Structure formats: structure tokens, C-alpha cells
Amino acid sequence: MKSSAATRPAVTQRPYDRLPARPLGTAAATGRDSVFLDAAFASGAPSGREVPPVDEVVVIRRLGAKSGELAWMSDGRTFCYGMVREGYSSFSCGLLPEEAPAPGLLFTVPGAPDRVTSEDNLDETRYVSFVIAEGGPKRFDHVKRSKGMGPVHQAVARFPSGRMVTFLTFDHAGHEWGLDPEAEICRSDRAVCFSSEPVPY
């Protein structure tokens, strides 16, 4: 007689790496990034997190000695993203959703101001969007670029299993003038695409 377990469909669990991802190539932090990392973690790690080892920090963008964008994944589901400007830093940490927002796309943050704002300079404020995508070092870029959209910056990290993820940032104007609903960013093979337009604030 067959057991009832044999007749039930198996539960498919989404596989997650249990070990941290490591940056590839120029995404790896080096001695030149020490001031930047000191500024990023001057107030400690984001709430409930530990400051990651340097060899797990993925440097997405360098903007001078004390500014830039970074990320890390302590396992295949947990991520943190940080934006550091001189005298200002912010972090966003969380878990990747069980359901991906689109094929090859793991997570998107519409945008956060790249510096402290006031009512007087809202029109001049740039917003930085953050994206995590599946895959390796294939290049992402604007396919149709709307006015005021900055270049795409990217960095790749690899888990011990061999799985790779790409961290992306790009900046855009904070106002809604000239938004193009067809504007997209795509991987060079067009296998992964997403809208580059921010969600209205």
C-alpha cells in the first residue's frame, strides 16, 4: 500500500543560498574605499543588522572619498542597500519577495532623495532608484531614456553556489515633468527589462 506522502505533490521551495554573496571585479571594496565605508557605517549598521565584513560589501557607485552607493546580501534572500553622501547616509534592508516583480527582477526601490532636502530646493533634488536583478555581468542600460534620467550604475555579486545577482542604481529628477511611461532599462540580451520611471512620490 502506498503511503499518503507518496500521493501528495511535493512542496516546491524556492532555493536560497545560505551563505553571503561576494562582490566581483571592481565592485569589491579596496583600501581606497576605507573612508567611504567608515562614513557609511559611522553610526553602526542598520537597525537589527550587523556591519558586514569588507569582503561582502558590494560597491555599486563611487562618488568621491566619502560618497557612493553600496549593498550586501548575507544570504540569498536578505539584502541591505546603502546610499552615502557627505554628512548623510541612509539604508534600506529587507527580504526579497517570494514572488518576483517580473522575470529576472528580484527587487526594486523607486527612489530616495540623494541628499537632505528643503522646501526651497525640491525641484533640484535628484532621486536614486535601486534594483536587484538575477544574473551575471551582462550590462544594463537605458533602452528608451526619458529626460532627466541619469546613467545606470551596476555591480555584480556571486554566491558560493555560483548564482549571481546584479545591483543597479540610477538617478532621476524628483519632479514629474517629461516622464515617459515607455522608458525602460534592459539587460544587453533583453532578457530582463523594467520601467525606469519612478513611482510618483
PDB file of C-alpha atoms in Angstrom:
ATOM      1  CA  MET A   1       0.000   0.000   0.000  1.00  0.00           C
ATOM      2  CA  LYS A   2       1.358   3.417  -0.997  1.00  0.00           C
ATOM      3  CA  SER A   3       1.873   5.927   1.742  1.00  0.00           C
ATOM      4  CA  SER A   4      -0.206   9.089   1.640  1.00  0.00           C
ATOM      5  CA  ALA A   5       3.025  11.069   1.432  1.00  0.00           C
ATOM      6  CA  ALA A   6       3.800   9.456  -1.923  1.00  0.00           C
ATOM      7  CA  THR A   7       0.496  10.595  -3.405  1.00  0.00           C
ATOM      8  CA  ARG A   8       0.757  14.221  -2.280  1.00  0.00           C
ATOM      9  CA  PRO A   9       2.504  16.646  -4.624  1.00  0.00           C
ATOM     10  CA  ALA A  10       5.893  17.717  -3.321  1.00  0.00           C
ATOM     11  CA  VAL A  11       6.145  21.227  -1.954  1.00  0.00           C
ATOM     12  CA  THR A  12       8.459  23.250  -4.156  1.00  0.00           C
ATOM     13  CA  GLN A  13      10.577  25.539  -2.045  1.00  0.00           C
ATOM     14  CA  ARG A  14      12.352  28.466  -3.629  1.00  0.00           C
ATOM     15  CA  PRO A  15      16.078  27.771  -3.171  1.00  0.00           C
ATOM     16  CA  TYR A  16      18.054  30.377  -1.259  1.00  0.00           C
ATOM     17  CA  ASP A  17      21.769  30.438  -0.691  1.00  0.00           C
ATOM     18  CA  ARG A  18      22.582  30.272   2.994  1.00  0.00           C
ATOM     19  CA  LEU A  19      25.972  31.928   2.672  1.00  0.00           C
ATOM     20  CA  PRO A  20      26.737  35.549   1.739  1.00  0.00           C
ATOM     21  CA  ALA A  21      27.390  36.842  -1.763  1.00  0.00           C
ATOM     22  CA  ARG A  22      30.828  38.235  -2.618  1.00  0.00           C
ATOM     23  CA  PRO A  23      31.444  41.149  -4.996  1.00  0.00           C
ATOM     24  CA  LEU A  24      33.094  40.550  -8.358  1.00  0.00           C
ATOM     25  CA  GLY A  25      35.696  42.719 -10.077  1.00  0.00           C
ATOM     26  CA  THR A  26      35.706  46.431  -9.321  1.00  0.00           C
ATOM     27  CA  ALA A  27      32.652  46.012  -7.060  1.00  0.00           C
ATOM     28  CA  ALA A  28      34.974  44.671  -4.337  1.00  0.00           C
ATOM     29  CA  ALA A  29      35.945  47.214  -1.695  1.00  0.00           C
ATOM     30  CA  THR A  30      39.630  48.074  -1.567  1.00  0.00           C
ATOM     31  CA  GLY A  31      41.828  50.307   0.551  1.00  0.00           C
ATOM     32  CA  ARG A  32      40.699  53.335  -1.444  1.00  0.00           C
ATOM     33  CA  ASP A  33      37.161  52.729  -0.135  1.00  0.00           C
ATOM     34  CA  SER A  34      38.085  52.778   3.553  1.00  0.00           C
ATOM     35  CA  VAL A  35      36.975  56.394   4.108  1.00  0.00           C
ATOM     36  CA  PHE A  36      33.728  55.725   2.234  1.00  0.00           C
ATOM     37  CA  LEU A  37      32.974  52.605   4.312  1.00  0.00           C
ATOM     38  CA  ASP A  38      33.874  54.418   7.545  1.00  0.00           C
ATOM     39  CA  ALA A  39      31.367  57.128   6.591  1.00  0.00           C
ATOM     40  CA  ALA A  40      28.736  54.536   5.665  1.00  0.00           C
ATOM     41  CA  PHE A  41      28.939  52.718   8.987  1.00  0.00           C
ATOM     42  CA  ALA A  42      29.851  55.661  11.238  1.00  0.00           C
ATOM     43  CA  SER A  43      26.591  55.195  13.143  1.00  0.00           C
ATOM     44  CA  GLY A  44      26.746  51.405  13.032  1.00  0.00           C
ATOM     45  CA  ALA A  45      24.706  49.018  10.917  1.00  0.00           C
ATOM     46  CA  PRO A  46      21.042  49.466  10.034  1.00  0.00           C
ATOM     47  CA  SER A  47      18.695  48.537  12.874  1.00  0.00           C
ATOM     48  CA  GLY A  48      18.781  44.829  13.636  1.00  0.00           C
ATOM     49  CA  ARG A  49      21.735  44.160  11.306  1.00  0.00           C
ATOM     50  CA  GLU A  50      25.448  43.684  11.745  1.00  0.00           C
ATOM     51  CA  VAL A  51      28.093  45.653   9.894  1.00  0.00           C
ATOM     52  CA  PRO A  52      29.126  43.295   7.077  1.00  0.00           C
ATOM     53  CA  PRO A  53      32.715  42.138   6.594  1.00  0.00           C
ATOM     54  CA  VAL A  54      34.504  44.247   3.999  1.00  0.00           C
ATOM     55  CA  ASP A  55      34.762  41.308   1.584  1.00  0.00           C
ATOM     56  CA  GLU A  56      30.939  41.078   1.474  1.00  0.00           C
ATOM     57  CA  VAL A  57      30.341  44.762   0.682  1.00  0.00           C
ATOM     58  CA  VAL A  58      29.421  45.407  -2.957  1.00  0.00           C
ATOM     59  CA  VAL A  59      30.383  48.935  -4.057  1.00  0.00           C
ATOM     60  CA  ILE A  60      27.891  49.925  -6.743  1.00  0.00           C
ATOM     61  CA  ARG A  61      28.999  53.512  -7.251  1.00  0.00           C
ATOM     62  CA  ARG A  62      31.883  55.632  -6.008  1.00  0.00           C
ATOM     63  CA  LEU A  63      31.300  59.384  -5.710  1.00  0.00           C
ATOM     64  CA  GLY A  64      34.390  60.825  -4.140  1.00  0.00           C
ATOM     65  CA  ALA A  65      36.100  59.738  -0.951  1.00  0.00           C
ATOM     66  CA  LYS A  66      33.035  59.834   1.313  1.00  0.00           C
ATOM     67  CA  SER A  67      30.100  59.256  -1.011  1.00  0.00           C
ATOM     68  CA  GLY A  68      28.651  56.399  -3.009  1.00  0.00           C
ATOM     69  CA  GLU A  69      26.211  53.505  -3.054  1.00  0.00           C
ATOM     70  CA  LEU A  70      26.713  50.013  -1.675  1.00  0.00           C
ATOM     71  CA  ALA A  71      24.838  46.797  -0.971  1.00  0.00           C
ATOM     72  CA  TRP A  72      25.301  43.353   0.521  1.00  0.00           C
ATOM     73  CA  MET A  73      23.422  40.076   0.843  1.00  0.00           C
ATOM     74  CA  SER A  74      24.159  37.958   3.913  1.00  0.00           C
ATOM     75  CA  ASP A  75      22.225  35.105   2.299  1.00  0.00           C
ATOM     76  CA  GLY A  76      20.197  34.522  -0.843  1.00  0.00           C
ATOM     77  CA  ARG A  77      17.131  36.333   0.433  1.00  0.00           C
ATOM     78  CA  THR A  78      18.359  39.046   2.819  1.00  0.00           C
ATOM     79  CA  PHE A  79      19.667  42.295   1.383  1.00  0.00           C
ATOM     80  CA  CYS A  80      20.764  45.748   2.515  1.00  0.00           C
ATOM     81  CA  TYR A  81      21.307  48.803   0.334  1.00  0.00           C
ATOM     82  CA  GLY A  82      23.024  51.982   1.438  1.00  0.00           C
ATOM     83  CA  MET A  83      23.355  55.447  -0.046  1.00  0.00           C
ATOM     84  CA  VAL A  84      26.062  57.666   1.410  1.00  0.00           C
ATOM     85  CA  ARG A  85      26.593  61.343   0.718  1.00  0.00           C
ATOM     86  CA  GLU A  86      28.918  63.635   2.652  1.00  0.00           C
ATOM     87  CA  GLY A  87      27.216  64.159   6.004  1.00  0.00           C
ATOM     88  CA  TYR A  88      24.241  61.956   5.128  1.00  0.00           C
ATOM     89  CA  SER A  89      23.591  58.233   4.816  1.00  0.00           C
ATOM     90  CA  SER A  90      20.521  56.026   4.569  1.00  0.00           C
ATOM     91  CA  PHE A  91      19.994  52.272   4.498  1.00  0.00           C
ATOM     92  CA  SER A  92      17.182  50.023   3.374  1.00  0.00           C
ATOM     93  CA  CYS A  93      17.204  46.353   4.396  1.00  0.00           C
ATOM     94  CA  GLY A  94      14.711  43.579   3.887  1.00  0.00           C
ATOM     95  CA  LEU A  95      13.854  40.224   2.361  1.00  0.00           C
ATOM     96  CA  LEU A  96      13.353  39.534  -1.309  1.00  0.00           C
ATOM     97  CA  PRO A  97       9.677  38.879  -2.024  1.00  0.00           C
ATOM     98  CA  GLU A  98       8.565  35.298  -2.641  1.00  0.00           C
ATOM     99  CA  GLU A  99       7.047  36.432  -5.928  1.00  0.00           C
ATOM    100  CA  ALA A 100       9.438  38.286  -8.208  1.00  0.00           C
ATOM    101  CA  PRO A 101       8.034  41.572  -9.589  1.00  0.00           C
ATOM    102  CA  ALA A 102       8.985  40.490 -13.146  1.00  0.00           C
ATOM    103  CA  PRO A 103      11.060  37.734 -14.819  1.00  0.00           C
ATOM    104  CA  GLY A 104      14.687  38.147 -13.783  1.00  0.00           C
ATOM    105  CA  LEU A 105      13.840  41.025 -11.481  1.00  0.00           C
ATOM    106  CA  LEU A 106      14.139  40.429  -7.741  1.00  0.00           C
ATOM    107  CA  PHE A 107      13.512  43.764  -6.044  1.00  0.00           C
ATOM    108  CA  THR A 108      13.045  47.451  -6.839  1.00  0.00           C
ATOM    109  CA  VAL A 109      13.076  50.621  -4.731  1.00  0.00           C
ATOM    110  CA  PRO A 110      11.510  53.541  -6.689  1.00  0.00           C
ATOM    111  CA  GLY A 111      13.812  56.210  -5.292  1.00  0.00           C
ATOM    112  CA  ALA A 112      15.118  58.116  -2.311  1.00  0.00           C
ATOM    113  CA  PRO A 113      16.492  61.689  -2.272  1.00  0.00           C
ATOM    114  CA  ASP A 114      20.231  61.782  -2.758  1.00  0.00           C
ATOM    115  CA  ARG A 115      20.657  64.471  -0.117  1.00  0.00           C
ATOM    116  CA  VAL A 116      18.757  66.244   2.631  1.00  0.00           C
ATOM    117  CA  THR A 117      16.095  68.415   1.032  1.00  0.00           C
ATOM    118  CA  SER A 118      14.229  71.541   1.930  1.00  0.00           C
ATOM    119  CA  GLU A 119      11.107  73.162   0.524  1.00  0.00           C
ATOM    120  CA  ASP A 120      13.359  75.619  -1.334  1.00  0.00           C
ATOM    121  CA  ASN A 121      15.232  73.085  -3.471  1.00  0.00           C
ATOM    122  CA  LEU A 122      12.781  70.250  -4.127  1.00  0.00           C
ATOM    123  CA  ASP A 123      12.915  70.844  -7.887  1.00  0.00           C
ATOM    124  CA  GLU A 124      16.708  70.408  -7.848  1.00  0.00           C
ATOM    125  CA  THR A 125      16.713  67.205  -5.807  1.00  0.00           C
ATOM    126  CA  ARG A 126      17.782  64.009  -7.546  1.00  0.00           C
ATOM    127  CA  TYR A 127      16.277  60.662  -6.533  1.00  0.00           C
ATOM    128  CA  VAL A 128      18.185  57.384  -6.631  1.00  0.00           C
ATOM    129  CA  SER A 129      16.424  54.124  -7.528  1.00  0.00           C
ATOM    130  CA  PHE A 130      17.810  50.707  -6.522  1.00  0.00           C
ATOM    131  CA  VAL A 131      17.196  47.374  -8.282  1.00  0.00           C
ATOM    132  CA  ILE A 132      18.325  43.779  -7.711  1.00  0.00           C
ATOM    133  CA  ALA A 133      18.263  41.531 -10.786  1.00  0.00           C
ATOM    134  CA  GLU A 134      19.181  37.909 -11.440  1.00  0.00           C
ATOM    135  CA  GLY A 135      22.203  37.076 -13.497  1.00  0.00           C
ATOM    136  CA  GLY A 136      25.789  37.886 -14.112  1.00  0.00           C
ATOM    137  CA  PRO A 137      27.850  40.664 -15.608  1.00  0.00           C
ATOM    138  CA  LYS A 138      25.769  41.392 -18.720  1.00  0.00           C
ATOM    139  CA  ARG A 139      25.404  45.162 -18.999  1.00  0.00           C
ATOM    140  CA  PHE A 140      22.180  47.013 -18.174  1.00  0.00           C
ATOM    141  CA  ASP A 141      21.380  50.327 -19.834  1.00  0.00           C
ATOM    142  CA  HIS A 142      18.550  52.622 -20.884  1.00  0.00           C
ATOM    143  CA  VAL A 143      16.639  51.373 -23.914  1.00  0.00           C
ATOM    144  CA  LYS A 144      14.408  54.408 -24.087  1.00  0.00           C
ATOM    145  CA  ARG A 145      15.676  57.187 -21.849  1.00  0.00           C
ATOM    146  CA  SER A 146      13.417  59.946 -20.626  1.00  0.00           C
ATOM    147  CA  LYS A 147      14.595  63.489 -19.961  1.00  0.00           C
ATOM    148  CA  GLY A 148      16.494  63.985 -16.716  1.00  0.00           C
ATOM    149  CA  MET A 149      17.372  60.308 -16.231  1.00  0.00           C
ATOM    150  CA  GLY A 150      20.948  59.622 -15.112  1.00  0.00           C
ATOM    151  CA  PRO A 151      23.221  56.747 -16.184  1.00  0.00           C
ATOM    152  CA  VAL A 152      22.838  53.192 -14.892  1.00  0.00           C
ATOM    153  CA  HIS A 153      25.459  52.020 -12.385  1.00  0.00           C
ATOM    154  CA  GLN A 154      25.825  48.309 -11.658  1.00  0.00           C
ATOM    155  CA  ALA A 155      27.826  45.798  -9.668  1.00  0.00           C
ATOM    156  CA  VAL A 156      27.716  42.004  -9.581  1.00  0.00           C
ATOM    157  CA  ALA A 157      27.961  39.625  -6.624  1.00  0.00           C
ATOM    158  CA  ARG A 158      28.210  35.835  -6.625  1.00  0.00           C
ATOM    159  CA  PHE A 159      27.013  33.338  -4.041  1.00  0.00           C
ATOM    160  CA  PRO A 160      29.076  30.220  -3.218  1.00  0.00           C
ATOM    161  CA  SER A 161      26.544  28.173  -5.212  1.00  0.00           C
ATOM    162  CA  GLY A 162      27.545  30.091  -8.349  1.00  0.00           C
ATOM    163  CA  ARG A 163      24.305  32.061  -8.543  1.00  0.00           C
ATOM    164  CA  MET A 164      24.871  35.731  -9.352  1.00  0.00           C
ATOM    165  CA  VAL A 165      22.878  38.886  -8.730  1.00  0.00           C
ATOM    166  CA  THR A 166      23.297  42.368 -10.164  1.00  0.00           C
ATOM    167  CA  PHE A 167      22.748  45.508  -8.070  1.00  0.00           C
ATOM    168  CA  LEU A 168      21.722  48.598 -10.052  1.00  0.00           C
ATOM    169  CA  THR A 169      21.272  52.268  -9.213  1.00  0.00           C
ATOM    170  CA  PHE A 170      20.233  55.207 -11.371  1.00  0.00           C
ATOM    171  CA  ASP A 171      19.133  58.728 -10.546  1.00  0.00           C
ATOM    172  CA  HIS A 172      16.370  60.918 -11.888  1.00  0.00           C
ATOM    173  CA  ALA A 173      14.728  64.262 -11.274  1.00  0.00           C
ATOM    174  CA  GLY A 174      12.331  64.493  -8.349  1.00  0.00           C
ATOM    175  CA  HIS A 175       9.574  66.242 -10.269  1.00  0.00           C
ATOM    176  CA  GLU A 176       7.268  64.636 -12.803  1.00  0.00           C
ATOM    177  CA  TRP A 177       7.990  66.836 -15.838  1.00  0.00           C
ATOM    178  CA  GLY A 178       8.607  64.905 -19.026  1.00  0.00           C
ATOM    179  CA  LEU A 179       8.010  61.416 -17.623  1.00  0.00           C
ATOM    180  CA  ASP A 180       7.808  58.747 -20.307  1.00  0.00           C
ATOM    181  CA  PRO A 181       5.804  55.599 -19.427  1.00  0.00           C
ATOM    182  CA  GLU A 182       7.672  53.671 -22.137  1.00  0.00           C
ATOM    183  CA  ALA A 183      11.135  54.425 -20.735  1.00  0.00           C
ATOM    184  CA  GLU A 184      12.920  51.180 -19.842  1.00  0.00           C
ATOM    185  CA  ILE A 185      16.207  49.796 -18.622  1.00  0.00           C
ATOM    186  CA  CYS A 186      17.170  46.408 -20.079  1.00  0.00           C
ATOM    187  CA  ARG A 187      19.988  43.898 -19.853  1.00  0.00           C
ATOM    188  CA  SER A 188      22.085  43.707 -23.045  1.00  0.00           C
ATOM    189  CA  ASP A 189      20.412  40.427 -24.070  1.00  0.00           C
ATOM    190  CA  ARG A 190      16.944  41.981 -23.434  1.00  0.00           C
ATOM    191  CA  ALA A 191      16.079  39.039 -21.158  1.00  0.00           C
ATOM    192  CA  VAL A 192      15.438  41.364 -18.204  1.00  0.00           C
ATOM    193  CA  CYS A 193      13.732  44.752 -18.589  1.00  0.00           C
ATOM    194  CA  PHE A 194      11.941  47.105 -16.219  1.00  0.00           C
ATOM    195  CA  SER A 195      10.438  50.574 -16.265  1.00  0.00           C
ATOM    196  CA  SER A 196      12.919  53.281 -15.370  1.00  0.00           C
ATOM    197  CA  GLU A 197      10.219  55.741 -14.395  1.00  0.00           C
ATOM    198  CA  PRO A 198       9.818  56.332 -10.673  1.00  0.00           C
ATOM    199  CA  VAL A 199       6.605  55.788  -8.823  1.00  0.00           C
ATOM    200  CA  PRO A 200       5.194  59.265  -8.015  1.00  0.00           C
ATOM    201  CA  TYR A 201       6.150  60.486  -4.555  1.00  0.00           C
TER     202      TYR A 201
END
